[in-house]
């Protein structure tokens, strides 16, 4: 862990102060947290919501655009945006209008019937990501799960390959790691794994082409699933030639390749696939597609689509392990169509990238001003800072540099200064309605926090 030179006792004292301030200024959130502890497991409706560094969850009252207001009436500049789920901004007007029209004017939120909206979304995703055959789920986790199953089925190979410390939702096969001897094991803390992941998964470091080639050489891997840039353990960008080499290694060994663009669609209209000229067999998406309405999507090339159509063994249309009663529902697809056509368009991405560029420049100035030997990495509208001078090369490097105490202190202190950073890591995301003034407020708050951390060094 970096920064062994920092006074940990002092950092803890600063965190205690920030948490006490939050509790004093947020009595309603504290009250609701106590009530929730008797009704909800872990006191929250979904476990990750318990990870607020403020000492108690921030209970939501309302959210619009790039602003969130909690139940105590405190307003925040929101650069978490629902951990990407609200990348289009909170409740963008075109999406809200489509939701109201679908639910109220036309009715039929879920009917087990396709809608024209579904076709329009599939066509638009095909134009953006270059793969023509799409289906929908309720989350990126399910999109990944369904895509992996179909790839294993047509390949008739049993294993998948992932990158060390990757994140693809809660798909069982991807919650795997390596032990000190390089053996595939379950990730620490994995809750009730169904099987030993060594039976289903190979794990290699990101940016290590030799390891990729060695793992694929036996030709027992059906499919590689990868984010084009790792985003959930800090941000790890691919080195020059790595993704090209990955695609070549897959082609040489008859291995399929899925790019999970759930987070990296921050890069632009067609994510990294379009921006970097990538050539996957499948693309998976989720979260931001419908501006917060639950959805996931998975798309296949024409060749993979035809292989699935020609497979007479797998039951793709009934009980074979793909799909769900609420997947592809009319409400989700109406919201996704409006979001893609009217919110996350070329103009929006240009604006989002510009505000992110200003944020990155401001954060670098803050680090230089206070002598913080830290870095920040950007991917379109998304940026993340880490506690090392240089960006991380692998997931292991990124994991080693995580400092939970520093994270908690920074996040709690930013909340007390009216800034909401993603609670799980140091990611900031700029939406279409994020303004220059919003960015400057975030940078100003970070300036105060980093200045206090390094004032005694």
CSV table of C-alpha atoms in Angstrom, one decimal:
chain,number,residue,atom,x,y,z
A,1,UNK,CA,0.0,0.0,0.0
A,2,UNK,CA,1.4,3.4,-0.9
A,3,UNK,CA,1.7,6.3,1.5
A,4,UNK,CA,3.1,4.5,4.5
A,5,UNK,CA,4.7,7.9,5.4
A,6,UNK,CA,1.3,9.4,6.1
A,7,UNK,CA,0.2,9.6,9.7
A,8,UNK,CA,-2.5,6.9,9.8
A,9,UNK,CA,-3.7,8.0,13.3
A,10,UNK,CA,-4.2,11.5,12.0
A,11,UNK,CA,-6.0,10.3,8.9
A,12,UNK,CA,-8.4,8.3,11.1
A,13,UNK,CA,-9.0,11.3,13.2
A,14,UNK,CA,-9.9,13.4,10.2
A,15,UNK,CA,-12.3,10.6,9.0
A,16,UNK,CA,-13.9,10.5,12.5
A,17,UNK,CA,-14.4,14.3,12.3
A,18,UNK,CA,-16.0,14.1,8.9
A,19,UNK,CA,-18.3,11.3,9.9
A,20,UNK,CA,-19.3,13.1,13.0
A,21,UNK,CA,-20.1,16.2,11.0
A,22,UNK,CA,-22.1,14.2,8.5
A,23,UNK,CA,-24.2,12.7,11.3
A,24,UNK,CA,-24.8,16.1,12.9
A,25,UNK,CA,-25.9,17.6,9.6
A,26,UNK,CA,-28.0,14.7,8.4
A,27,UNK,CA,-30.3,13.7,11.2
A,28,UNK,CA,-33.0,12.3,8.9
A,29,UNK,CA,-30.6,10.0,7.1
A,30,UNK,CA,-29.3,8.8,10.5
A,31,UNK,CA,-32.9,8.2,11.6
A,32,UNK,CA,-33.8,6.3,8.4
A,33,UNK,CA,-30.6,4.2,8.7
A,34,UNK,CA,-31.7,3.1,12.2
A,35,UNK,CA,-35.2,2.2,11.0
A,36,UNK,CA,-33.8,0.4,8.0
A,37,UNK,CA,-31.5,-1.8,10.2
A,38,UNK,CA,-34.6,-3.6,11.5
A,39,UNK,CA,-36.3,-4.1,8.1
A,40,UNK,CA,-33.5,-4.5,5.5
A,41,UNK,CA,-30.6,-6.9,5.4
A,42,UNK,CA,-27.4,-4.8,6.1
A,43,UNK,CA,-29.9,-1.9,6.5
A,44,UNK,CA,-30.1,-1.3,2.7
A,45,UNK,CA,-32.1,-2.6,-0.2
A,46,UNK,CA,-29.0,-3.8,-2.1
A,47,UNK,CA,-25.7,-4.6,-0.3
A,48,UNK,CA,-23.5,-2.1,-2.2
A,49,UNK,CA,-25.6,0.8,-0.8
A,50,UNK,CA,-24.0,0.2,2.6
A,51,UNK,CA,-20.6,1.3,1.4
A,52,UNK,CA,-21.0,5.1,1.9
A,53,UNK,CA,-17.9,6.4,3.8
A,54,UNK,CA,-20.2,8.9,5.6
A,55,UNK,CA,-20.9,6.3,8.3
A,56,UNK,CA,-24.5,6.1,7.4
A,57,UNK,CA,-26.1,5.7,3.9
A,58,UNK,CA,-27.1,8.9,2.1
A,59,UNK,CA,-30.9,8.5,1.8
A,60,UNK,CA,-32.2,10.0,-1.5
A,61,UNK,CA,-35.0,12.5,-1.8
A,62,UNK,CA,-34.7,13.6,-5.4
A,63,UNK,CA,-32.3,13.8,-8.3
A,64,UNK,CA,-32.3,15.8,-11.5
A,65,UNK,CA,-29.6,16.1,-14.1
A,66,UNK,CA,-26.2,16.2,-12.3
A,67,UNK,CA,-27.6,17.1,-8.9
A,68,UNK,CA,-28.9,14.9,-6.0
A,69,UNK,CA,-30.7,16.1,-2.9
A,70,UNK,CA,-30.9,13.9,0.2
A,71,UNK,CA,-33.7,13.6,2.8
A,72,UNK,CA,-32.0,16.3,4.9
A,73,UNK,CA,-32.3,18.8,2.0
A,74,UNK,CA,-28.6,18.8,1.2
A,75,UNK,CA,-27.8,19.1,-2.5
A,76,UNK,CA,-24.7,17.5,-4.1
A,77,UNK,CA,-23.0,17.9,-7.4
A,78,UNK,CA,-23.2,14.2,-8.4
A,79,UNK,CA,-20.3,12.8,-10.3
A,80,UNK,CA,-21.2,9.3,-9.2
A,81,UNK,CA,-24.3,9.2,-11.4
A,82,UNK,CA,-25.5,5.9,-10.0
A,83,UNK,CA,-22.1,4.3,-10.6
A,84,UNK,CA,-22.7,4.8,-14.4
A,85,UNK,CA,-26.4,3.7,-14.2
A,86,UNK,CA,-27.4,7.4,-14.6
A,87,UNK,CA,-24.7,8.4,-17.0
A,88,UNK,CA,-27.3,10.2,-19.2
A,89,UNK,CA,-28.1,12.3,-16.1
A,90,UNK,CA,-30.9,11.8,-13.6
A,91,UNK,CA,-34.4,11.7,-15.3
A,92,UNK,CA,-33.6,13.3,-18.7
A,93,UNK,CA,-36.7,14.7,-20.1
A,94,UNK,CA,-37.0,12.6,-23.3
A,95,UNK,CA,-36.6,9.4,-21.3
A,96,UNK,CA,-39.1,10.5,-18.7
A,97,UNK,CA,-41.6,11.4,-21.4
A,98,UNK,CA,-41.1,7.9,-23.0
A,99,UNK,CA,-41.6,6.2,-19.7
A,100,UNK,CA,-44.8,8.1,-19.0
A,101,UNK,CA,-46.1,7.5,-22.5
A,102,UNK,CA,-45.4,3.8,-22.3
A,103,UNK,CA,-46.8,3.3,-18.8
A,104,UNK,CA,-49.7,5.8,-18.8
A,105,UNK,CA,-50.7,6.7,-22.4
A,106,UNK,CA,-50.1,3.3,-24.0
A,107,UNK,CA,-50.0,1.0,-21.0
A,108,UNK,CA,-48.4,-2.4,-21.0
A,109,UNK,CA,-45.2,-2.2,-19.0
A,110,UNK,CA,-44.5,-5.9,-19.4
A,111,UNK,CA,-46.5,-8.2,-21.6
A,112,UNK,CA,-44.1,-10.9,-22.9
A,113,UNK,CA,-44.6,-9.3,-26.3
A,114,UNK,CA,-42.0,-7.5,-28.5
A,115,UNK,CA,-42.4,-3.8,-29.3
A,116,UNK,CA,-41.1,-1.7,-32.2
A,117,UNK,CA,-39.0,0.1,-29.6
A,118,UNK,CA,-36.9,-3.1,-29.2
A,119,UNK,CA,-36.2,-3.2,-32.9
A,120,UNK,CA,-35.2,0.5,-32.9
A,121,UNK,CA,-32.8,0.0,-30.0
A,122,UNK,CA,-31.3,-3.1,-31.6
A,123,UNK,CA,-30.8,-1.2,-34.9
A,124,UNK,CA,-29.2,1.7,-33.1
A,125,UNK,CA,-26.9,-0.5,-31.0
A,126,UNK,CA,-25.9,-2.3,-34.2
A,127,UNK,CA,-24.9,1.1,-35.8
A,128,UNK,CA,-22.9,2.1,-32.8
A,129,UNK,CA,-21.1,-1.1,-31.9
A,130,UNK,CA,-20.9,-2.8,-35.3
A,131,UNK,CA,-22.7,-6.1,-34.3
A,132,UNK,CA,-26.1,-6.7,-35.7
A,133,UNK,CA,-28.0,-9.2,-33.6
A,134,UNK,CA,-29.2,-8.1,-30.1
A,135,UNK,CA,-31.3,-9.3,-27.2
A,136,UNK,CA,-32.0,-7.7,-23.9
A,137,UNK,CA,-31.8,-8.5,-20.2
A,138,UNK,CA,-32.4,-6.6,-16.9
A,139,UNK,CA,-28.8,-6.0,-16.1
A,140,UNK,CA,-25.3,-6.2,-17.5
A,141,UNK,CA,-24.7,-9.2,-15.2
A,142,UNK,CA,-27.5,-11.1,-17.0
A,143,UNK,CA,-26.3,-9.9,-20.4
A,144,UNK,CA,-22.8,-11.3,-19.6
A,145,UNK,CA,-24.3,-14.5,-18.2
A,146,UNK,CA,-26.5,-15.2,-21.2
A,147,UNK,CA,-23.7,-14.3,-23.7
A,148,UNK,CA,-21.2,-16.6,-22.0
A,149,UNK,CA,-23.7,-19.5,-22.0
A,150,UNK,CA,-24.4,-19.1,-25.7
A,151,UNK,CA,-20.7,-18.9,-26.5
A,152,UNK,CA,-19.9,-22.0,-24.5
A,153,UNK,CA,-22.8,-23.8,-26.2
A,154,UNK,CA,-21.8,-23.2,-29.8
A,155,UNK,CA,-18.1,-23.6,-29.0
A,156,UNK,CA,-18.5,-26.9,-27.1
A,157,UNK,CA,-15.7,-25.8,-24.9
A,158,UNK,CA,-16.1,-25.7,-21.1
A,159,UNK,CA,-14.0,-22.7,-20.0
A,160,UNK,CA,-13.9,-19.0,-20.2
A,161,UNK,CA,-10.9,-16.6,-19.7
A,162,UNK,CA,-11.0,-13.4,-17.6
A,163,UNK,CA,-8.5,-10.9,-16.5
A,164,UNK,CA,-7.2,-10.8,-12.9
A,165,UNK,CA,-9.3,-8.4,-10.8
A,166,UNK,CA,-11.8,-7.8,-13.6
A,167,UNK,CA,-15.4,-7.0,-13.0
A,168,UNK,CA,-18.4,-8.3,-15.0
A,169,UNK,CA,-21.1,-8.1,-12.5
A,170,UNK,CA,-22.0,-11.1,-10.3
A,171,UNK,CA,-21.5,-13.8,-12.9
A,172,UNK,CA,-20.3,-16.8,-11.0
A,173,UNK,CA,-17.5,-17.8,-13.4
A,174,UNK,CA,-15.9,-14.3,-13.3
A,175,UNK,CA,-15.7,-14.0,-9.5
A,176,UNK,CA,-12.3,-15.8,-9.6
A,177,UNK,CA,-8.7,-14.9,-8.8
A,178,UNK,CA,-5.2,-16.4,-8.6
A,179,UNK,CA,-3.4,-17.5,-5.5
A,180,UNK,CA,0.3,-16.9,-4.8
A,181,UNK,CA,1.2,-20.0,-6.8
A,182,UNK,CA,-0.8,-18.9,-9.9
A,183,UNK,CA,-3.7,-21.3,-9.3
A,184,UNK,CA,-7.2,-20.2,-10.1
A,185,UNK,CA,-9.2,-19.8,-6.9
A,186,UNK,CA,-12.4,-18.1,-5.8
A,187,UNK,CA,-12.0,-14.4,-5.1
A,188,UNK,CA,-11.7,-13.6,-1.3
A,189,UNK,CA,-15.1,-13.1,0.1
A,190,UNK,CA,-17.0,-14.8,-2.8
A,191,UNK,CA,-20.4,-15.7,-1.3
A,192,UNK,CA,-21.4,-19.3,-1.8
A,193,UNK,CA,-19.7,-20.1,-5.1
A,194,UNK,CA,-21.6,-22.7,-7.0
A,195,UNK,CA,-18.5,-24.6,-8.0
A,196,UNK,CA,-14.7,-24.3,-7.8
A,197,UNK,CA,-13.9,-21.6,-10.4
A,198,UNK,CA,-10.9,-23.6,-11.5
A,199,UNK,CA,-13.4,-25.9,-13.2
A,200,UNK,CA,-14.9,-23.0,-15.3
A,201,UNK,CA,-12.3,-20.2,-15.6
A,202,UNK,CA,-8.8,-19.3,-16.5
A,203,UNK,CA,-7.4,-16.1,-15.1
A,204,UNK,CA,-4.5,-14.0,-16.6
A,205,UNK,CA,-3.2,-10.5,-15.9
A,206,UNK,CA,-4.4,-7.6,-18.1
A,207,UNK,CA,-1.8,-6.3,-20.6
A,208,UNK,CA,0.1,-9.7,-20.6
A,209,UNK,CA,-0.1,-11.1,-24.1
A,210,UNK,CA,2.2,-14.0,-23.3
A,211,UNK,CA,-0.1,-15.1,-20.5
A,212,UNK,CA,-3.1,-14.8,-22.9
A,213,UNK,CA,-1.5,-16.9,-25.6
A,214,UNK,CA,-0.4,-19.6,-23.1
A,215,UNK,CA,-3.9,-19.8,-21.6
A,216,UNK,CA,-5.6,-20.1,-25.0
A,217,UNK,CA,-3.1,-22.5,-26.5
A,218,UNK,CA,-4.9,-25.7,-25.3
A,219,UNK,CA,-8.0,-24.6,-27.2
A,220,UNK,CA,-10.3,-25.4,-24.3
A,221,UNK,CA,-11.4,-21.8,-23.7
A,222,UNK,CA,-14.7,-21.1,-25.4
A,223,UNK,CA,-14.6,-17.3,-24.9
A,224,UNK,CA,-12.7,-14.4,-23.4
A,225,UNK,CA,-14.7,-11.7,-21.7
A,226,UNK,CA,-12.9,-8.4,-21.1
A,227,UNK,CA,-13.5,-4.8,-20.6
A,228,UNK,CA,-11.5,-2.9,-23.2
A,229,UNK,CA,-10.1,-1.0,-20.3
A,230,UNK,CA,-10.4,-2.2,-16.7
A,231,UNK,CA,-12.6,0.1,-14.7
A,232,UNK,CA,-13.5,-1.4,-11.3
A,233,UNK,CA,-10.2,-1.7,-9.6
A,234,UNK,CA,-9.0,1.8,-10.4
A,235,UNK,CA,-8.7,2.3,-14.2
A,236,UNK,CA,-6.3,0.3,-16.2
A,237,UNK,CA,-5.9,1.2,-19.8
A,238,UNK,CA,-4.7,-1.3,-22.5
A,239,UNK,CA,-1.1,-0.8,-23.6
A,240,UNK,CA,-0.4,-0.2,-27.2
A,241,UNK,CA,-1.0,-3.4,-29.2
A,242,UNK,CA,-2.6,-5.4,-26.3
A,243,UNK,CA,-6.2,-5.5,-27.6
A,244,UNK,CA,-5.0,-6.2,-31.2
A,245,UNK,CA,-2.8,-9.0,-29.9
A,246,UNK,CA,-5.8,-10.4,-27.8
A,247,UNK,CA,-8.0,-10.4,-30.9
A,248,UNK,CA,-5.3,-12.2,-32.9
A,249,UNK,CA,-4.7,-14.8,-30.2
A,250,UNK,CA,-8.5,-15.5,-30.1
A,251,UNK,CA,-8.6,-15.8,-33.9
A,252,UNK,CA,-5.6,-18.2,-34.0
A,253,UNK,CA,-7.2,-20.5,-31.4
A,254,UNK,CA,-10.8,-20.3,-32.5
A,255,UNK,CA,-11.7,-18.5,-29.2
A,256,UNK,CA,-14.7,-16.1,-29.2
A,257,UNK,CA,-14.3,-12.6,-27.7
A,258,UNK,CA,-16.8,-10.5,-25.7
A,259,UNK,CA,-16.1,-6.9,-24.9
A,260,UNK,CA,-18.1,-5.8,-21.9
A,261,UNK,CA,-18.7,-2.1,-22.6
A,262,UNK,CA,-21.0,-1.5,-19.6
A,263,UNK,CA,-18.6,1.1,-18.1
A,264,UNK,CA,-16.4,1.9,-21.1
A,265,UNK,CA,-19.4,3.2,-23.2
A,266,UNK,CA,-18.3,6.4,-21.5
A,267,UNK,CA,-15.8,6.7,-24.4
A,268,UNK,CA,-18.3,7.7,-27.0
A,269,UNK,CA,-21.3,6.6,-29.2
A,270,UNK,CA,-20.0,3.1,-29.7
A,271,UNK,CA,-17.7,2.8,-26.7
A,272,UNK,CA,-14.2,1.6,-27.1
A,273,UNK,CA,-15.2,-0.8,-29.9
A,274,UNK,CA,-16.0,2.1,-32.2
A,275,UNK,CA,-13.4,4.6,-30.9
A,276,UNK,CA,-10.5,2.1,-31.1
A,277,UNK,CA,-11.6,0.0,-34.1
A,278,UNK,CA,-12.0,-3.2,-32.1
A,279,UNK,CA,-13.5,-6.5,-33.5
A,280,UNK,CA,-15.3,-8.6,-30.9
A,281,UNK,CA,-17.7,-11.5,-31.5
A,282,UNK,CA,-20.1,-10.0,-29.0
A,283,UNK,CA,-20.7,-6.8,-27.0
A,284,UNK,CA,-22.4,-6.6,-23.7
A,285,UNK,CA,-24.0,-3.4,-22.2
A,286,UNK,CA,-26.2,-2.3,-19.3
A,287,UNK,CA,-26.8,0.4,-16.7
A,288,UNK,CA,-26.8,3.6,-18.7
A,289,UNK,CA,-28.7,2.4,-21.7
A,290,UNK,CA,-32.1,3.4,-20.3
A,291,UNK,CA,-31.1,6.2,-17.9
A,292,UNK,CA,-31.6,4.1,-14.8
A,293,UNK,CA,-34.5,1.9,-15.9
A,294,UNK,CA,-33.2,-1.7,-15.4
A,295,UNK,CA,-31.8,-3.1,-18.7
A,296,UNK,CA,-28.9,-5.1,-20.1
A,297,UNK,CA,-28.1,-5.8,-23.8
A,298,UNK,CA,-25.9,-8.3,-25.6
A,299,UNK,CA,-25.2,-8.3,-29.3
A,300,UNK,CA,-23.5,-10.8,-31.7
A,301,UNK,CA,-21.8,-10.6,-35.0
A,302,UNK,CA,-23.6,-12.1,-38.0
A,303,UNK,CA,-21.3,-15.1,-37.9
A,304,UNK,CA,-22.0,-15.9,-34.2
A,305,UNK,CA,-25.7,-15.2,-34.7
A,306,UNK,CA,-25.8,-17.8,-37.5
A,307,UNK,CA,-23.9,-20.4,-35.4
A,308,UNK,CA,-26.5,-19.9,-32.7
A,309,UNK,CA,-29.4,-20.3,-35.2
A,310,UNK,CA,-27.8,-23.5,-36.6
A,311,UNK,CA,-27.3,-25.1,-33.2
A,312,UNK,CA,-30.0,-27.6,-32.8
A,313,UNK,CA,-29.0,-28.9,-29.3
A,314,UNK,CA,-29.3,-25.8,-27.1
A,315,UNK,CA,-32.8,-24.6,-26.1
A,316,UNK,CA,-32.4,-20.9,-26.7
A,317,UNK,CA,-36.2,-20.2,-26.7
A,318,UNK,CA,-37.5,-21.8,-23.5
A,319,UNK,CA,-35.8,-23.3,-20.4
A,320,UNK,CA,-32.2,-23.5,-21.6
A,321,UNK,CA,-30.9,-20.9,-19.1
A,322,UNK,CA,-31.2,-17.8,-21.2
A,323,UNK,CA,-33.8,-15.0,-20.7
A,324,UNK,CA,-36.3,-14.0,-18.0
A,325,UNK,CA,-39.9,-13.0,-17.8
A,326,UNK,CA,-39.2,-9.3,-17.4
A,327,UNK,CA,-36.3,-9.1,-19.8
A,328,UNK,CA,-37.0,-7.1,-22.9
A,329,UNK,CA,-40.0,-5.5,-21.3
A,330,UNK,CA,-41.8,-2.6,-23.0
A,331,UNK,CA,-40.9,0.0,-20.4
A,332,UNK,CA,-37.1,-0.7,-20.5
A,333,UNK,CA,-37.0,-0.6,-24.3
A,334,UNK,CA,-39.1,2.6,-24.5
A,335,UNK,CA,-36.7,4.3,-22.1
A,336,UNK,CA,-33.6,2.9,-23.9
A,337,UNK,CA,-34.8,4.1,-27.3
A,338,UNK,CA,-35.5,7.7,-26.0
A,339,UNK,CA,-32.1,7.7,-24.2
A,340,UNK,CA,-30.1,6.6,-27.2
A,341,UNK,CA,-31.9,8.7,-29.8
A,342,UNK,CA,-32.3,11.9,-27.8
A,343,UNK,CA,-30.0,12.0,-24.8
A,344,UNK,CA,-26.7,10.0,-25.4
A,345,UNK,CA,-26.1,11.4,-28.9
A,346,UNK,CA,-22.9,12.8,-30.5
A,347,UNK,CA,-23.4,16.3,-29.1
A,348,UNK,CA,-23.9,14.9,-25.6
A,349,UNK,CA,-20.7,12.8,-25.8
A,350,UNK,CA,-18.7,15.8,-27.0
A,351,UNK,CA,-19.9,17.9,-24.1
A,352,UNK,CA,-19.3,15.1,-21.6
A,353,UNK,CA,-15.7,14.6,-22.8
A,354,UNK,CA,-15.0,18.3,-22.7
A,355,UNK,CA,-16.2,18.6,-19.1
A,356,UNK,CA,-14.2,15.5,-18.1
A,357,UNK,CA,-11.1,17.0,-19.7
A,358,UNK,CA,-11.5,20.1,-17.5
A,359,UNK,CA,-12.0,17.9,-14.5
A,360,UNK,CA,-8.8,15.9,-15.2
A,361,UNK,CA,-6.8,19.1,-15.7
A,362,UNK,CA,-8.1,20.5,-12.5
A,363,UNK,CA,-7.3,17.4,-10.5
A,364,UNK,CA,-3.8,17.2,-11.8
A,365,UNK,CA,-3.3,20.8,-10.7
A,366,UNK,CA,-4.6,20.0,-7.3
A,367,UNK,CA,-2.2,17.0,-6.9
A,368,UNK,CA,0.8,19.2,-8.1
A,369,UNK,CA,-0.2,22.1,-5.8
A,370,UNK,CA,-0.1,19.9,-2.7
A,371,UNK,CA,2.7,17.5,-3.7
A,372,UNK,CA,0.4,14.5,-3.9
A,373,UNK,CA,2.2,11.9,-5.9
A,374,UNK,CA,-1.0,10.6,-7.5
A,375,UNK,CA,-2.3,10.1,-11.0
A,376,UNK,CA,-5.6,10.4,-12.8
A,377,UNK,CA,-6.7,8.5,-15.9
A,378,UNK,CA,-9.6,9.4,-18.2
A,379,UNK,CA,-11.8,7.4,-20.7
A,380,UNK,CA,-14.1,9.8,-22.5
A,381,UNK,CA,-16.5,11.1,-19.9
A,382,UNK,CA,-15.1,8.9,-17.1
A,383,UNK,CA,-12.0,9.6,-14.9
A,384,UNK,CA,-10.4,8.0,-11.9
A,385,UNK,CA,-7.5,9.0,-9.7
A,386,UNK,CA,-5.2,6.6,-7.9
A,387,UNK,CA,-2.5,6.8,-5.2
A,388,UNK,CA,0.6,6.1,-7.3
A,389,UNK,CA,2.6,8.5,-9.5
A,390,UNK,CA,2.0,6.5,-12.7
A,391,UNK,CA,-1.2,4.8,-14.0
A,392,UNK,CA,-1.6,1.1,-13.3
A,393,UNK,CA,-0.5,-1.5,-15.8
A,394,UNK,CA,-2.5,-4.4,-14.4
A,395,UNK,CA,-5.4,-5.2,-12.0
A,396,UNK,CA,-2.9,-6.5,-9.4
A,397,UNK,CA,-1.0,-3.1,-9.5
A,398,UNK,CA,-4.3,-1.3,-9.1
A,399,UNK,CA,-5.5,-3.5,-6.2
A,400,UNK,CA,-2.2,-3.1,-4.4
A,401,UNK,CA,-2.5,0.7,-4.4
A,402,UNK,CA,-6.0,0.9,-2.9
A,403,UNK,CA,-6.0,2.6,0.5
A,404,UNK,CA,-9.4,2.1,2.2
A,405,UNK,CA,-8.7,4.7,4.9
A,406,UNK,CA,-7.7,7.4,2.3
A,407,UNK,CA,-10.7,6.5,0.2
A,408,UNK,CA,-13.1,6.8,3.1
A,409,UNK,CA,-11.6,10.1,4.2
A,410,UNK,CA,-11.8,11.7,0.8
A,411,UNK,CA,-15.3,10.5,0.1
A,412,UNK,CA,-16.7,11.5,3.5
A,413,UNK,CA,-15.0,14.9,3.3
A,414,UNK,CA,-16.3,15.5,-0.3
A,415,UNK,CA,-19.9,14.6,0.9
A,416,UNK,CA,-19.6,17.3,3.6
A,417,UNK,CA,-18.5,19.7,0.9
A,418,UNK,CA,-21.5,19.0,-1.4
A,419,UNK,CA,-19.8,16.5,-3.8
A,420,UNK,CA,-20.9,12.9,-4.4
A,421,UNK,CA,-18.1,10.7,-5.7
A,422,UNK,CA,-18.7,7.1,-6.5
A,423,UNK,CA,-18.6,5.4,-3.1
A,424,UNK,CA,-16.8,2.2,-4.2
A,425,UNK,CA,-13.7,3.8,-5.8
A,426,UNK,CA,-12.4,7.2,-7.0
A,427,UNK,CA,-14.4,7.4,-10.2
A,428,UNK,CA,-16.0,10.6,-11.5
A,429,UNK,CA,-18.4,10.6,-14.4
A,430,UNK,CA,-19.6,13.6,-16.4
A,431,UNK,CA,-23.2,13.5,-17.7
A,432,UNK,CA,-24.7,15.6,-20.5
A,433,UNK,CA,-25.9,18.1,-17.9
A,434,UNK,CA,-22.7,18.4,-15.9
A,435,UNK,CA,-21.5,22.0,-16.2
A,436,UNK,CA,-18.1,23.6,-16.0
A,437,UNK,CA,-19.3,25.2,-12.8
A,438,UNK,CA,-20.1,21.7,-11.4
A,439,UNK,CA,-16.6,20.5,-12.3
A,440,UNK,CA,-15.0,23.5,-10.7
A,441,UNK,CA,-17.0,22.9,-7.5
A,442,UNK,CA,-15.8,19.3,-7.4
A,443,UNK,CA,-12.2,20.3,-8.0
A,444,UNK,CA,-12.4,23.0,-5.4
A,445,UNK,CA,-13.7,20.6,-2.8
A,446,UNK,CA,-11.0,18.1,-3.7
A,447,UNK,CA,-8.4,20.8,-3.4
A,448,UNK,CA,-9.5,21.5,0.2
A,449,UNK,CA,-9.4,17.8,1.1
A,450,UNK,CA,-6.1,16.9,-0.5
A,451,UNK,CA,-4.6,20.0,1.0
A,452,UNK,CA,-5.5,19.0,4.5
A,453,UNK,CA,-4.2,15.4,3.9
A,454,UNK,CA,-0.8,16.6,2.9
A,455,UNK,CA,-0.6,19.7,5.1
A,456,UNK,CA,1.4,17.7,7.7
A,457,UNK,CA,3.8,15.9,5.3
